[in-house]
Every structure is written in C-alpha cells, then in structure tokens.
PDB file of C-alpha atoms in Angstrom:
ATOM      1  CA  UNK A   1      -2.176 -39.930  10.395  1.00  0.00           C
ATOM      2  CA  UNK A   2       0.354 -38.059   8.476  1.00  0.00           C
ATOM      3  CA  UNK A   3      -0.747 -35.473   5.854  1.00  0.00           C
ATOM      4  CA  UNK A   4       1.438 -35.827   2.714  1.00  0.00           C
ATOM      5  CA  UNK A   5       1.838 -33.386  -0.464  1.00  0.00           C
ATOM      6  CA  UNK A   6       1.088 -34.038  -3.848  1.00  0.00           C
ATOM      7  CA  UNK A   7       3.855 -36.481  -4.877  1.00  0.00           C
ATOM      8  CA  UNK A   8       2.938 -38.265  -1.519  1.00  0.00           C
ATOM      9  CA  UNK A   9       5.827 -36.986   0.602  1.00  0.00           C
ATOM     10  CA  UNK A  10       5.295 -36.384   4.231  1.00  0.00           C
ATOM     11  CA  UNK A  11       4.742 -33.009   4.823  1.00  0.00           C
ATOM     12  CA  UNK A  12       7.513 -31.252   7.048  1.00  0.00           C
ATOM     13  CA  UNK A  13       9.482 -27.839   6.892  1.00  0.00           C
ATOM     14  CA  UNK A  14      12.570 -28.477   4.796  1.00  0.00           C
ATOM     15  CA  UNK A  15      16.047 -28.307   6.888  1.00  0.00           C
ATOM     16  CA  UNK A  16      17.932 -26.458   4.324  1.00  0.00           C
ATOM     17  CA  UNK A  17      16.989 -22.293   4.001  1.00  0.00           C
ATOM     18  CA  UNK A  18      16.736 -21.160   0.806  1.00  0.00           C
ATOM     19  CA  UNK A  19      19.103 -18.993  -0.656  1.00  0.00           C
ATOM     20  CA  UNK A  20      18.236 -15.042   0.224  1.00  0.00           C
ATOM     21  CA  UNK A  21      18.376 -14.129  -3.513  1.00  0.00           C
ATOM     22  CA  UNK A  22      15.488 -17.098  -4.787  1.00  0.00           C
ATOM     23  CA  UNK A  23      12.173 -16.507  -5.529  1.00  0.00           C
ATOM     24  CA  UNK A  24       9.558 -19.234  -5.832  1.00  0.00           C
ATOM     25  CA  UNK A  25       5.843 -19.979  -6.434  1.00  0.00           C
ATOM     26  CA  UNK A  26       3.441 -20.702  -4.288  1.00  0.00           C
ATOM     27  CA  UNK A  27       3.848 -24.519  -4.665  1.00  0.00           C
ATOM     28  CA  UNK A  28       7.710 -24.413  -3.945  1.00  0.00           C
ATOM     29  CA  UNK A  29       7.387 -22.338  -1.147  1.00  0.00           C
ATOM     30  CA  UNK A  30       4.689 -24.517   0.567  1.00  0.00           C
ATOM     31  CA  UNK A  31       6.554 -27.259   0.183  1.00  0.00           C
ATOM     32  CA  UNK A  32       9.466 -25.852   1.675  1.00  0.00           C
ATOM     33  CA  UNK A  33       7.451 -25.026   4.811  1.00  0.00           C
ATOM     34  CA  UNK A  34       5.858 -28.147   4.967  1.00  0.00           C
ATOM     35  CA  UNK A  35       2.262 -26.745   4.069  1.00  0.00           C
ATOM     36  CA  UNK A  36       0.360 -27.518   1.295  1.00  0.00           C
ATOM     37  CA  UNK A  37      -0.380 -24.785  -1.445  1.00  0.00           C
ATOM     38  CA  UNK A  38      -4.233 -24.062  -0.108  1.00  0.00           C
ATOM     39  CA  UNK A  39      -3.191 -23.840   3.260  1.00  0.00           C
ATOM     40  CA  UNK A  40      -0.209 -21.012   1.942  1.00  0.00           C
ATOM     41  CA  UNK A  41      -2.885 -19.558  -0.027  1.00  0.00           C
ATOM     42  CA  UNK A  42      -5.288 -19.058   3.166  1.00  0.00           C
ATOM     43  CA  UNK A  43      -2.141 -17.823   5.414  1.00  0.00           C
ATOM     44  CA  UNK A  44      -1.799 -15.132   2.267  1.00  0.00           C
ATOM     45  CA  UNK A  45      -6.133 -14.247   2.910  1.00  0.00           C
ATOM     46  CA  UNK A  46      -5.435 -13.793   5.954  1.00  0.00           C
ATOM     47  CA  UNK A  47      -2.169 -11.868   6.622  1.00  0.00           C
ATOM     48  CA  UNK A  48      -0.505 -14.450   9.003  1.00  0.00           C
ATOM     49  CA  UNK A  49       2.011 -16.217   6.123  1.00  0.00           C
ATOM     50  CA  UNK A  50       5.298 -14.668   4.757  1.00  0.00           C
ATOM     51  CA  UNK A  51       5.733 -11.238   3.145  1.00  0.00           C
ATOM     52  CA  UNK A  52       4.886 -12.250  -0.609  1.00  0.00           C
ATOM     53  CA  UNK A  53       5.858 -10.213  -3.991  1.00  0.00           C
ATOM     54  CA  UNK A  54       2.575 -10.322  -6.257  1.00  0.00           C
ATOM     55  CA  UNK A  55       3.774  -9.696 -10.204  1.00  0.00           C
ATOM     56  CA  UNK A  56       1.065  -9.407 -12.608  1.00  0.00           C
ATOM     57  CA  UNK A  57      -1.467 -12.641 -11.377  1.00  0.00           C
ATOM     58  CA  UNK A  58       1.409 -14.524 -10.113  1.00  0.00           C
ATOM     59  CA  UNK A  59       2.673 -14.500  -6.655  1.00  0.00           C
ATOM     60  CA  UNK A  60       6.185 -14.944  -5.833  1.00  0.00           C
ATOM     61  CA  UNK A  61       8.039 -15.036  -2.472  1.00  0.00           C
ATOM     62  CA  UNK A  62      11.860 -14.436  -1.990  1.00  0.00           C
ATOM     63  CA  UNK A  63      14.340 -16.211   0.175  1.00  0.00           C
ATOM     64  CA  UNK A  64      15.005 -13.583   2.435  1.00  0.00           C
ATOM     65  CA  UNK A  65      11.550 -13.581   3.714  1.00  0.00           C
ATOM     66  CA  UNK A  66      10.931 -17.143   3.954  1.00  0.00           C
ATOM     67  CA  UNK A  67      14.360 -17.301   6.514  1.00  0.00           C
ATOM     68  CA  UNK A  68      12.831 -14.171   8.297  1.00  0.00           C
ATOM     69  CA  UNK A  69       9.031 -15.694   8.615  1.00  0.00           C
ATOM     70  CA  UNK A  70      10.732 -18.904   9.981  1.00  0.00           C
ATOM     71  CA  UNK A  71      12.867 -17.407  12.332  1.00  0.00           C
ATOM     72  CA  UNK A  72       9.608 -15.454  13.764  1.00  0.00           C
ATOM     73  CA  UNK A  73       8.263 -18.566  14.341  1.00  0.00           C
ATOM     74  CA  UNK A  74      10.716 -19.779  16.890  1.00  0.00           C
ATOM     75  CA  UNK A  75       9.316 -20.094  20.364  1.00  0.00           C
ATOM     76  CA  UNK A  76      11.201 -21.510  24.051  1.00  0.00           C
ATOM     77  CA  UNK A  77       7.373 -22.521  25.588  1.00  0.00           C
ATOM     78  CA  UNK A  78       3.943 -21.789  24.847  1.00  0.00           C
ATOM     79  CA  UNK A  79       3.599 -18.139  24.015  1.00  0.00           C
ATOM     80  CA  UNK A  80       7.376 -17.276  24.910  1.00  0.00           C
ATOM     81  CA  UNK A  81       8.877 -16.425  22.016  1.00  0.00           C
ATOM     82  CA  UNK A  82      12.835 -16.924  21.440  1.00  0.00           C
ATOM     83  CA  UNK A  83      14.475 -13.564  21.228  1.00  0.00           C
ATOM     84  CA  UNK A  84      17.683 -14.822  18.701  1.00  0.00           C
TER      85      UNK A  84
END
C-alpha cells in the first residue's frame, strides 16, 4: 500500500531542489520530501530532520538546508555513506 498526502498524491521526495534562497512551512517542506507534516514534525522532536528557522510560533525551513539534509542522506549500501 502506498501512503498518500492530503490532496491524495503519492507520497515521494520531489525531483526538483528548491531554490537556496526559499523558505517554506512545514507543510511545503514535507511535501517536498515526501513525508507528511506529523512525521516532519516528529523528525523536528527529535533532532534527526533538517536544520529549521523557528520565527515567533511559526517554523520555517530554507532551501539551502533542505539540498544539504538531502544530500546527507545519500548512501552507496547499507550504512556506507556516499562521500560527494
């Protein structure tokens, strides 16, 4: 079974990067990952999602560290990480 989002897309990481200089909500950026929102909002809890700006009560990430969280994630085998 695939899990979709809200508007009943299938929920996959987007191929395009966003731009370094945008900023988006919680909902745009979890869709852009290919997470839903809650499961964004637990990786925040926890420390294991993307650097995050929090202005105010609203929580904002950029660009620039959405491209850098993905490209941490890249890996050549099971707990071998690629180095580029």
């Amino acid at each position: 079974m695939t899990e979709t989002n809200r508007s009943g897309e299938e929920l996959r990481p987007k191929s395009n990067l966003p731009t370094p200089t945008e900023w988006m909500n919680t909902d745009e950026t979890a869709d852009h990952l290919g997470l839903k929102p809650k499961t964004l909002v637990n990786m925040r809890s926890l420390g294991t999602g993307p650097v995050y700006h929090k202005i105010g009560a609203k929580v904002w990430y950029r660009g620039k560290d959405i491209i850098a969280y993905t490209n941490g994630r890249r890996f050549m085998g099971t707990g071998l990480r690629d180095g580029s």
